[in-house]
PDB file of C-alpha atoms in Angstrom:
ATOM      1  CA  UNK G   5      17.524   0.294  -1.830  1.00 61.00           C
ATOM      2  CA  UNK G   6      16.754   1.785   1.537  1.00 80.00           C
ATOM      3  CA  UNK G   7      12.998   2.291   2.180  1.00 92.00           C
ATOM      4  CA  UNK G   8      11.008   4.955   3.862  1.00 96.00           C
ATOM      5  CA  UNK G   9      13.260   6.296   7.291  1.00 96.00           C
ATOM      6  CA  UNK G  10      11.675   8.511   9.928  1.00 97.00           C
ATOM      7  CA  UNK G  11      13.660   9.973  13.409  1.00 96.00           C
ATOM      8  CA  UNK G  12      13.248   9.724  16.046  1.00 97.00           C
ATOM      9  CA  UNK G  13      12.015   6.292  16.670  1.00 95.00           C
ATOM     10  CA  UNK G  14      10.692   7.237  20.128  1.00 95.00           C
ATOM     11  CA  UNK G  15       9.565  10.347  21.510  1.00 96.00           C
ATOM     12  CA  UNK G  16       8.592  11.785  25.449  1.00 97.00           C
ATOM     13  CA  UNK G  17       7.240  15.095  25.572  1.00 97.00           C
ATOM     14  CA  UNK G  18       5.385  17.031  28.087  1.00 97.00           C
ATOM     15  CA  UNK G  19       1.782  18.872  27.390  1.00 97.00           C
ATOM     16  CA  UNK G  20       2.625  22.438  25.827  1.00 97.00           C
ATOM     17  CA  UNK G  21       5.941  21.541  24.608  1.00 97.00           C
ATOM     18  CA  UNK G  22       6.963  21.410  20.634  1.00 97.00           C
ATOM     19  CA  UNK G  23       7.987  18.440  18.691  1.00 98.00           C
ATOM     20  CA  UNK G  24       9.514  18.061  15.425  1.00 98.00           C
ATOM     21  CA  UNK G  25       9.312  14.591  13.369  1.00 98.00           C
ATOM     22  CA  UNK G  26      11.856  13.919  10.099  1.00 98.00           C
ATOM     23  CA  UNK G  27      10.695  11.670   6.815  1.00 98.00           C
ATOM     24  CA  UNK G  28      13.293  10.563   4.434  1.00 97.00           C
ATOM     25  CA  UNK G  29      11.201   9.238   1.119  1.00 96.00           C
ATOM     26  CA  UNK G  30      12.800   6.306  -0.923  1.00 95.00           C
ATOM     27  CA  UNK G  31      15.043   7.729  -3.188  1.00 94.00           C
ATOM     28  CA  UNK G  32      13.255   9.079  -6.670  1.00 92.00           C
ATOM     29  CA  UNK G  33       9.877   9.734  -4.922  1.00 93.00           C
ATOM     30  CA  UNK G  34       8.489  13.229  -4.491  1.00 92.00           C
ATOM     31  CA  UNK G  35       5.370  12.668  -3.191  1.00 92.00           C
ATOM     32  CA  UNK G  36       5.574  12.766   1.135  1.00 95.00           C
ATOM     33  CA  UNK G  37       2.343  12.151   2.723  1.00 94.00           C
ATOM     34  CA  UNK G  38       2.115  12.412   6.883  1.00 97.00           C
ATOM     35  CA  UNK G  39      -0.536  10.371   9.270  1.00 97.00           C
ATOM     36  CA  UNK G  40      -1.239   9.966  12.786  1.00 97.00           C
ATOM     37  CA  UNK G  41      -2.012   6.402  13.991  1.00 96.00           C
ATOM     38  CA  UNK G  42      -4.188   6.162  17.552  1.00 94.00           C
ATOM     39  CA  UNK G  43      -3.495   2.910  19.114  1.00 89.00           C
ATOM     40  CA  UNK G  44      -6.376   0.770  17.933  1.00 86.00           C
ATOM     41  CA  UNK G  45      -7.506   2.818  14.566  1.00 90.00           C
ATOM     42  CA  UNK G  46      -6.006   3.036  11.675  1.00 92.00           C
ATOM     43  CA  UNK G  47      -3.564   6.175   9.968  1.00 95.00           C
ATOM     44  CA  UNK G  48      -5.394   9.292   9.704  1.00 95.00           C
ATOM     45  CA  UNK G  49      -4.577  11.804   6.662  1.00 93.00           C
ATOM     46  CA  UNK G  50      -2.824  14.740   7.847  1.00 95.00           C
ATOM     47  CA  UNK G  51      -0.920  16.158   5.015  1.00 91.00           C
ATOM     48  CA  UNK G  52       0.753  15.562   1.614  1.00 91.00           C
ATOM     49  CA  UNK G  53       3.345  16.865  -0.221  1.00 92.00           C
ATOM     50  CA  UNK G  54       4.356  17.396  -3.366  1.00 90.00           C
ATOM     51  CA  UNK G  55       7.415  18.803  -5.317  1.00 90.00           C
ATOM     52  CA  UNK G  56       7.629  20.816  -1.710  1.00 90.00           C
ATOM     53  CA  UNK G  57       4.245  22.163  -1.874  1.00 91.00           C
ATOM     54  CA  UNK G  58       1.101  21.140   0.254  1.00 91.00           C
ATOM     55  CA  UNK G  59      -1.029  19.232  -2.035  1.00 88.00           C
ATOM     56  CA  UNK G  60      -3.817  18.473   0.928  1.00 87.00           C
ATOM     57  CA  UNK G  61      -4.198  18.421   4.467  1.00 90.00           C
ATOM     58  CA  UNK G  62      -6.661  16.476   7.153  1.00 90.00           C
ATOM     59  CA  UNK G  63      -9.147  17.443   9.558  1.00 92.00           C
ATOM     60  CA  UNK G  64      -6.342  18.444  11.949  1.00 96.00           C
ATOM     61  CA  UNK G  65      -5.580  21.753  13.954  1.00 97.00           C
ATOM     62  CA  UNK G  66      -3.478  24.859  12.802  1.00 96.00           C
ATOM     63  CA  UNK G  67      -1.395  23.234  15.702  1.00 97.00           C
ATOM     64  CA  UNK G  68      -0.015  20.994  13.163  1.00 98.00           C
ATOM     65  CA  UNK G  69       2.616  22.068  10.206  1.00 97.00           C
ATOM     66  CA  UNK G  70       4.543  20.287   7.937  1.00 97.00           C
ATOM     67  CA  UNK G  71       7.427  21.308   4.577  1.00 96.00           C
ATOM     68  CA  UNK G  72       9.134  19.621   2.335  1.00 97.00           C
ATOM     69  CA  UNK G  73      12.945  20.203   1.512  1.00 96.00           C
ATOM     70  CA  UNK G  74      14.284  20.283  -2.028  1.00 95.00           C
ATOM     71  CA  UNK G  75      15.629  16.845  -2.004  1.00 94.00           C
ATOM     72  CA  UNK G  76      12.157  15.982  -0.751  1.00 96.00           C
ATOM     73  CA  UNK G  77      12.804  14.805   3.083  1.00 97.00           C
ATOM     74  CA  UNK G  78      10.040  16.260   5.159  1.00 97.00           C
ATOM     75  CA  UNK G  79       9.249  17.622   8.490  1.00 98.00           C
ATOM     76  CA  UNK G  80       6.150  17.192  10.591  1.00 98.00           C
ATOM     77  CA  UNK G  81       5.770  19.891  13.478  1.00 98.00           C
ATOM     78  CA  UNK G  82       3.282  19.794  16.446  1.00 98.00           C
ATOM     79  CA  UNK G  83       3.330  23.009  18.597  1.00 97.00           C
ATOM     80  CA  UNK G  84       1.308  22.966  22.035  1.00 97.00           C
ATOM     81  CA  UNK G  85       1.307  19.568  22.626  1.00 97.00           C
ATOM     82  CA  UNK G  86      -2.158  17.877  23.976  1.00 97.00           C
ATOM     83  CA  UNK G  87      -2.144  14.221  25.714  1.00 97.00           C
ATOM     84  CA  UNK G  88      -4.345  13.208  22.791  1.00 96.00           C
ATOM     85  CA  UNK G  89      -1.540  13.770  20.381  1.00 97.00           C
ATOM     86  CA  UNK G  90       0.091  10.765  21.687  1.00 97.00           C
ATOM     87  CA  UNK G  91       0.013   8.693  18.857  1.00 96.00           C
ATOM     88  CA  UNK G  92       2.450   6.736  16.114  1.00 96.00           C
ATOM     89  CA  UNK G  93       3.506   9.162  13.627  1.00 98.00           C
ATOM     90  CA  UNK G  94       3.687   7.607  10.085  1.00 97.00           C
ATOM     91  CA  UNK G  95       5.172   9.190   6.572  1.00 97.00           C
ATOM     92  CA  UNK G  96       4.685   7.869   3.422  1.00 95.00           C
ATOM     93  CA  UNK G  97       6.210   8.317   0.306  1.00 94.00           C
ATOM     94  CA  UNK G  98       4.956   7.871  -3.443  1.00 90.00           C
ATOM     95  CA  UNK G  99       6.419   8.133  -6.768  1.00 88.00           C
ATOM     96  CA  UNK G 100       3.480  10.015  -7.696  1.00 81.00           C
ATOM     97  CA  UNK G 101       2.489  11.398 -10.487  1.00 78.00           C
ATOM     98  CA  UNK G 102       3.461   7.924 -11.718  1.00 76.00           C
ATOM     99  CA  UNK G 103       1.330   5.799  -8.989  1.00 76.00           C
ATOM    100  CA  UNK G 104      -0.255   6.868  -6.326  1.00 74.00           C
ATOM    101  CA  UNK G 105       1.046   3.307  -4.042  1.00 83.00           C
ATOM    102  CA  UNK G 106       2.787   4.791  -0.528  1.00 87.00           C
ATOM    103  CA  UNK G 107       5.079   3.119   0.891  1.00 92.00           C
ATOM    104  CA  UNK G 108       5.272   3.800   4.940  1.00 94.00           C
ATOM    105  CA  UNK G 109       8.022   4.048   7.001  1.00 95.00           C
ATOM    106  CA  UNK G 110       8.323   2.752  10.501  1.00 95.00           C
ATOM    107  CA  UNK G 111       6.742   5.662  12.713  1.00 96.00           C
ATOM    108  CA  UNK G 112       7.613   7.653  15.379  1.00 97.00           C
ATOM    109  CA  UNK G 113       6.085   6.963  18.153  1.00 96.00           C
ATOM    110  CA  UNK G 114       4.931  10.217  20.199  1.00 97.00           C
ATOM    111  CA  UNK G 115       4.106   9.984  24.256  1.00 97.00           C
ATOM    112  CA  UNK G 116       3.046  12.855  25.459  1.00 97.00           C
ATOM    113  CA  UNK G 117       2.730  13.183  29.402  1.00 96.00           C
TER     114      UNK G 117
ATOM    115  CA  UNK S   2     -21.474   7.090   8.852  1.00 74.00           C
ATOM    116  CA  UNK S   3     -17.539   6.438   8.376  1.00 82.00           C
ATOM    117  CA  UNK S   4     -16.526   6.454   4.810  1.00 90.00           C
ATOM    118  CA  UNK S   5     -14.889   2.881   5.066  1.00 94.00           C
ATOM    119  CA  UNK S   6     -15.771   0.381   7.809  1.00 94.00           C
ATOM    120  CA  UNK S   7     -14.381  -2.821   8.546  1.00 94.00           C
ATOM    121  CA  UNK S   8     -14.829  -4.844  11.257  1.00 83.00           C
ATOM    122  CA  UNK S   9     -12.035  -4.876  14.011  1.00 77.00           C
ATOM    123  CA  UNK S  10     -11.946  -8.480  14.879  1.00 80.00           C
ATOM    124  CA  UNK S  11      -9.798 -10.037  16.406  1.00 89.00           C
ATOM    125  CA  UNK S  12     -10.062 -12.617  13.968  1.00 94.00           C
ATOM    126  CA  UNK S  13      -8.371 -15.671  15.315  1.00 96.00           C
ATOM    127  CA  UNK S  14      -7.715 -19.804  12.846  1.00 96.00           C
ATOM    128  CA  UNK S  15      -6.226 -22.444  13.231  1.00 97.00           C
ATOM    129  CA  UNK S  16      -2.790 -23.007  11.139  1.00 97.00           C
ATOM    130  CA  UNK S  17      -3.733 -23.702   7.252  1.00 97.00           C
ATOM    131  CA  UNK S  18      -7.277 -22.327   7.062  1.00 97.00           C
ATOM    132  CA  UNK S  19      -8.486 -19.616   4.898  1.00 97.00           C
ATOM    133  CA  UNK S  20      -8.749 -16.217   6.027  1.00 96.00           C
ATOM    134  CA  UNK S  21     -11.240 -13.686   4.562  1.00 96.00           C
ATOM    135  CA  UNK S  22     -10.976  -9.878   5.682  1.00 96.00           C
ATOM    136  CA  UNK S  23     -13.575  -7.793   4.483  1.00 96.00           C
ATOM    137  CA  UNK S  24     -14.243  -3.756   4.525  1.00 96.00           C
ATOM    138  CA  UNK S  25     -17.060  -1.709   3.084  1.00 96.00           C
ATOM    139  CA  UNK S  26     -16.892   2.099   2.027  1.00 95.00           C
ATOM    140  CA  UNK S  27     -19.753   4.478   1.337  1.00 94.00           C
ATOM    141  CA  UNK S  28     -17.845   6.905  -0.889  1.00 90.00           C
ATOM    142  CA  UNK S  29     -18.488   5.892  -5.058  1.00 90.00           C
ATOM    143  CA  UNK S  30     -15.505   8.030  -5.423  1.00 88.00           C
ATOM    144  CA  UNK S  31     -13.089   5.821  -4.695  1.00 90.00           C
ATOM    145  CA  UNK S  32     -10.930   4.423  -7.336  1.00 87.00           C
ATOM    146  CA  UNK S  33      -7.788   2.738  -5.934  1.00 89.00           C
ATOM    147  CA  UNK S  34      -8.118  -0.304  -3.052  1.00 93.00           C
ATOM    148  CA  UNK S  35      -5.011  -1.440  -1.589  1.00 94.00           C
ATOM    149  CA  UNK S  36      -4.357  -3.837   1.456  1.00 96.00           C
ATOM    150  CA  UNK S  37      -1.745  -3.238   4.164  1.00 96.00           C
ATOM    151  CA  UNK S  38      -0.420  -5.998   6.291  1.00 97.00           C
ATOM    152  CA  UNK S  39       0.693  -4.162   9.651  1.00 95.00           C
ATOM    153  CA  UNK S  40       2.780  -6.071  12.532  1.00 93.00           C
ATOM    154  CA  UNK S  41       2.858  -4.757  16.027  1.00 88.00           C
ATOM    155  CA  UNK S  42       4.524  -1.267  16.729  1.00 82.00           C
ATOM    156  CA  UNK S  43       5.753  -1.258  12.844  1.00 88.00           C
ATOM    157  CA  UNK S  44       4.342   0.410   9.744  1.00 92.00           C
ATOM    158  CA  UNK S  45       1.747  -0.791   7.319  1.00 95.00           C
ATOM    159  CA  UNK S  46       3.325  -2.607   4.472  1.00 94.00           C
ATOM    160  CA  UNK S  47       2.109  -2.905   1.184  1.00 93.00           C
ATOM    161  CA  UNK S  48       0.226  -6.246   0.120  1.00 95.00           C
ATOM    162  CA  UNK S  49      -2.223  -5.784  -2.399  1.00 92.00           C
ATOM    163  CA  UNK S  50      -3.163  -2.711  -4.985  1.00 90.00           C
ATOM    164  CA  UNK S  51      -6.001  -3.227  -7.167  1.00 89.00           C
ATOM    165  CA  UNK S  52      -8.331  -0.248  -9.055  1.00 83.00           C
ATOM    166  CA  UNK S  53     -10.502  -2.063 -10.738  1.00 79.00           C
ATOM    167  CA  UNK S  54     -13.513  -4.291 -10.111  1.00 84.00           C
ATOM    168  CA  UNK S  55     -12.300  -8.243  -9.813  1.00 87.00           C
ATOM    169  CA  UNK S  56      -9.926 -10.836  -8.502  1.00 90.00           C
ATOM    170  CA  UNK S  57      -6.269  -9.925  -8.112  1.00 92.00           C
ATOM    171  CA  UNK S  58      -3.683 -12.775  -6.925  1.00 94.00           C
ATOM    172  CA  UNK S  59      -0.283 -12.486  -5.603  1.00 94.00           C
ATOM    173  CA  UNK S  60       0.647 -15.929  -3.784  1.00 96.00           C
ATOM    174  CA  UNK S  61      -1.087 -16.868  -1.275  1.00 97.00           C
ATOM    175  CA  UNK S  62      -3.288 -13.457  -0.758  1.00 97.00           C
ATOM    176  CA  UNK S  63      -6.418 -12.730  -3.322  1.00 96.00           C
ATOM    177  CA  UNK S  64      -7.891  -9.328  -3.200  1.00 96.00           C
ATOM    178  CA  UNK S  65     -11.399  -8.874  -4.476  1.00 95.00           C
ATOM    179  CA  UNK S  66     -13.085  -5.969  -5.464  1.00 95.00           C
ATOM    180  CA  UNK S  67     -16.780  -5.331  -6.045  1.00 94.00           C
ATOM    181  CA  UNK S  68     -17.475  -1.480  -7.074  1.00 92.00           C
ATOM    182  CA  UNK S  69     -21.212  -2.020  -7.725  1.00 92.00           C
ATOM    183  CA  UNK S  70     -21.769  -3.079  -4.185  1.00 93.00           C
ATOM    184  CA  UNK S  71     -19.247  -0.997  -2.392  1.00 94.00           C
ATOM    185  CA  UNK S  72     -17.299  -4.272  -0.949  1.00 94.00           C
ATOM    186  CA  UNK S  73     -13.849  -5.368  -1.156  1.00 96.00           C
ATOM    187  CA  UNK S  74     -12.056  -8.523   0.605  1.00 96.00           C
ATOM    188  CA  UNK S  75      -8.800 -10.073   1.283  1.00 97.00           C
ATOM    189  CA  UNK S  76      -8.346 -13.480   1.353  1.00 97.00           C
ATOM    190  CA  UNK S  77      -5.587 -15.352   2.699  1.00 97.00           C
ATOM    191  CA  UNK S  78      -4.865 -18.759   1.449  1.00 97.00           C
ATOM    192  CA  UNK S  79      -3.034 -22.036   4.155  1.00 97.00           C
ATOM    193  CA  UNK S  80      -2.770 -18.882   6.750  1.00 97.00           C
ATOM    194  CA  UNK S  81       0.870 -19.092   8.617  1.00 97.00           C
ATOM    195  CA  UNK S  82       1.669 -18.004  12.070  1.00 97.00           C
ATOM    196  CA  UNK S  83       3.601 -15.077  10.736  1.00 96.00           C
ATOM    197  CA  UNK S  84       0.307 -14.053   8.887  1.00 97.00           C
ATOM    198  CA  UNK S  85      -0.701 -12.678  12.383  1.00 96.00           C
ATOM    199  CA  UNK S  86      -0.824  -9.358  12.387  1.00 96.00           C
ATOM    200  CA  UNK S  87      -3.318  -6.607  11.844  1.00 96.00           C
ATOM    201  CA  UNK S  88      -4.775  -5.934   8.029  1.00 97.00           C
ATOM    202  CA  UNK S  89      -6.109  -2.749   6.753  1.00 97.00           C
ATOM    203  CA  UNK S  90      -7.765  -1.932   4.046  1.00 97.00           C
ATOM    204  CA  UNK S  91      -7.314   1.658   2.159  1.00 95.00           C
ATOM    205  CA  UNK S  92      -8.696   3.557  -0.165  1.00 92.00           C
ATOM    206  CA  UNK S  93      -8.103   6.671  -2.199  1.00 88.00           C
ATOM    207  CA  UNK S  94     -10.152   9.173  -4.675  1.00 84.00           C
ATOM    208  CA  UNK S  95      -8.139  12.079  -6.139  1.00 78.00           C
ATOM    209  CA  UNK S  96      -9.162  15.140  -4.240  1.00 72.00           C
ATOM    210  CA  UNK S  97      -9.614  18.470  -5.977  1.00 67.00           C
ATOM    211  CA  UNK S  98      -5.816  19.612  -5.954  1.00 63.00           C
ATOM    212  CA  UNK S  99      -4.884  16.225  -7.796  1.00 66.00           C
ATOM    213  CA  UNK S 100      -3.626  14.604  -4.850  1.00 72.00           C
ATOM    214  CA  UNK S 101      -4.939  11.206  -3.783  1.00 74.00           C
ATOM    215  CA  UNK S 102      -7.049  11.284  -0.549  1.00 81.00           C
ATOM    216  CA  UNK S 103      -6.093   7.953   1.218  1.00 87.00           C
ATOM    217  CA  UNK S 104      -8.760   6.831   3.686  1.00 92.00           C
ATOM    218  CA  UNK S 105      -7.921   3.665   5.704  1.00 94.00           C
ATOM    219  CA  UNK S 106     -10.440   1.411   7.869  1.00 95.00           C
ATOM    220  CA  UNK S 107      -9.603   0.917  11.262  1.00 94.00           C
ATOM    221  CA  UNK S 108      -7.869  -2.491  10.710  1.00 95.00           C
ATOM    222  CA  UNK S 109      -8.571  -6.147  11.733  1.00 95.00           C
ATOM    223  CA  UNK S 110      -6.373  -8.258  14.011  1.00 94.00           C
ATOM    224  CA  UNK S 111      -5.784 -11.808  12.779  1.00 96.00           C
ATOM    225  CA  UNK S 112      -3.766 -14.256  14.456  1.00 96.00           C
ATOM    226  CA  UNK S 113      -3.134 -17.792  13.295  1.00 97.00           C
ATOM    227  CA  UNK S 114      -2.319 -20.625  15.925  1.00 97.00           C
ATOM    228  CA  UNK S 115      -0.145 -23.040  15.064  1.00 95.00           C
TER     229      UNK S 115
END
């Protein structure tokens, strides 16, 4: 059974440009939860979903948006980029309401120049 | 004060020794502790899930849980070379909403030398 699949795997993008990150869940979970790792610290919360509705969201700017499509792949957005966005980008998905145990995928990691 | 702290290492044994990764938290309303096992440039992967107080065995890896004083540990039995890697620890409390607030601790780097 395939796991948790994000694209792109890599990522260049200039200061002020857009960028658009995909999350395929494992198959049967609804719950899609989105983090930002800094190289160094560990995942910071930026949003979950649920049943395609935002269930919560991190300390992060308005710069950052997310969805969820009905069969519960997911989209991270990042408008405006900053140098300090550079980051790996890491979904997560859960068969929640039954657990609440996320599995990750691999990332994306973002450069942003 | 960050909610969960835990010390970055790097933590470096000898093949075969045993390996105990520790991390703290500050927020009683934590209920769920889980440990992720994270290799270079990948994502964390799943090792331990606990939500209660105690001992919890899978293998070679014990994860220990102490609610009353806010401290939770990972222990790694006859460590392997491929046990190098960095650990994090993780936490969650349901946030109003009923979704689960994960908070993770910054991570520790272990490696084991053959």
């Amino acid at each position: 059974d395939a796991g948790v699949t994000q694209s792109p795997t890599h990522l260049i993008k200039t200061r002020g440009q857009h960028v658009t990150l995909r999350c395929s869940p494992i198959s049967g979970h609804k719950s899609v939860s989105w983090y930002q790792q800094v190289l160094g610290q560990g995942p910071q919360f930026i949003f979950q979903y649920y049943e395609k509705e935002e269930r919560g969201r991190g300390n992060f700017p308005d710069r950052f948006s997310a969805r969820q499509f009905p069969n519960y792949s997911s989209e991270l957005n990042v408008n405006a980029l900053l140098l300090g966005d550079s980051a790996l980008y890491l979904c997560a998905s859960a068969d929640y309401p039954s657990t609440d145990t996320q599995y990750f995928g691999p990332g994306t990691r973002l450069t942003v120049l | 004060q960050k909610e969960v702290e835990q010390d970055p290492g790097p933590l470096s044994v000898p093949e075969g020794a045993i390996v105990s990764l520790n991390c703290t938290y500050s927020n009683s309303a934590f209920q769920y502790f889980m440990w992720y096992r994270q290799y270079s440039r990948k994502g964390p992967e799943l090792l331990m899930y606990t939500y209660s107080s105690g001992n919890k065995e899978d293998g070679r890896f014990t994860a220990q849980v102490d609610k009353s004083s806010k401290y939770i540990s990972l222990f790694i039995r006859d460590s392997q070379p491929s046990d190098s890697a960095t650990y994090l620890c993780a936490m969650s409390a349901q946030i109003s909403g009923g979704y689960q607030k994960v908070t993770f601790g910054t991570g520790t780097k272990l490696q084991v030398i053959p």
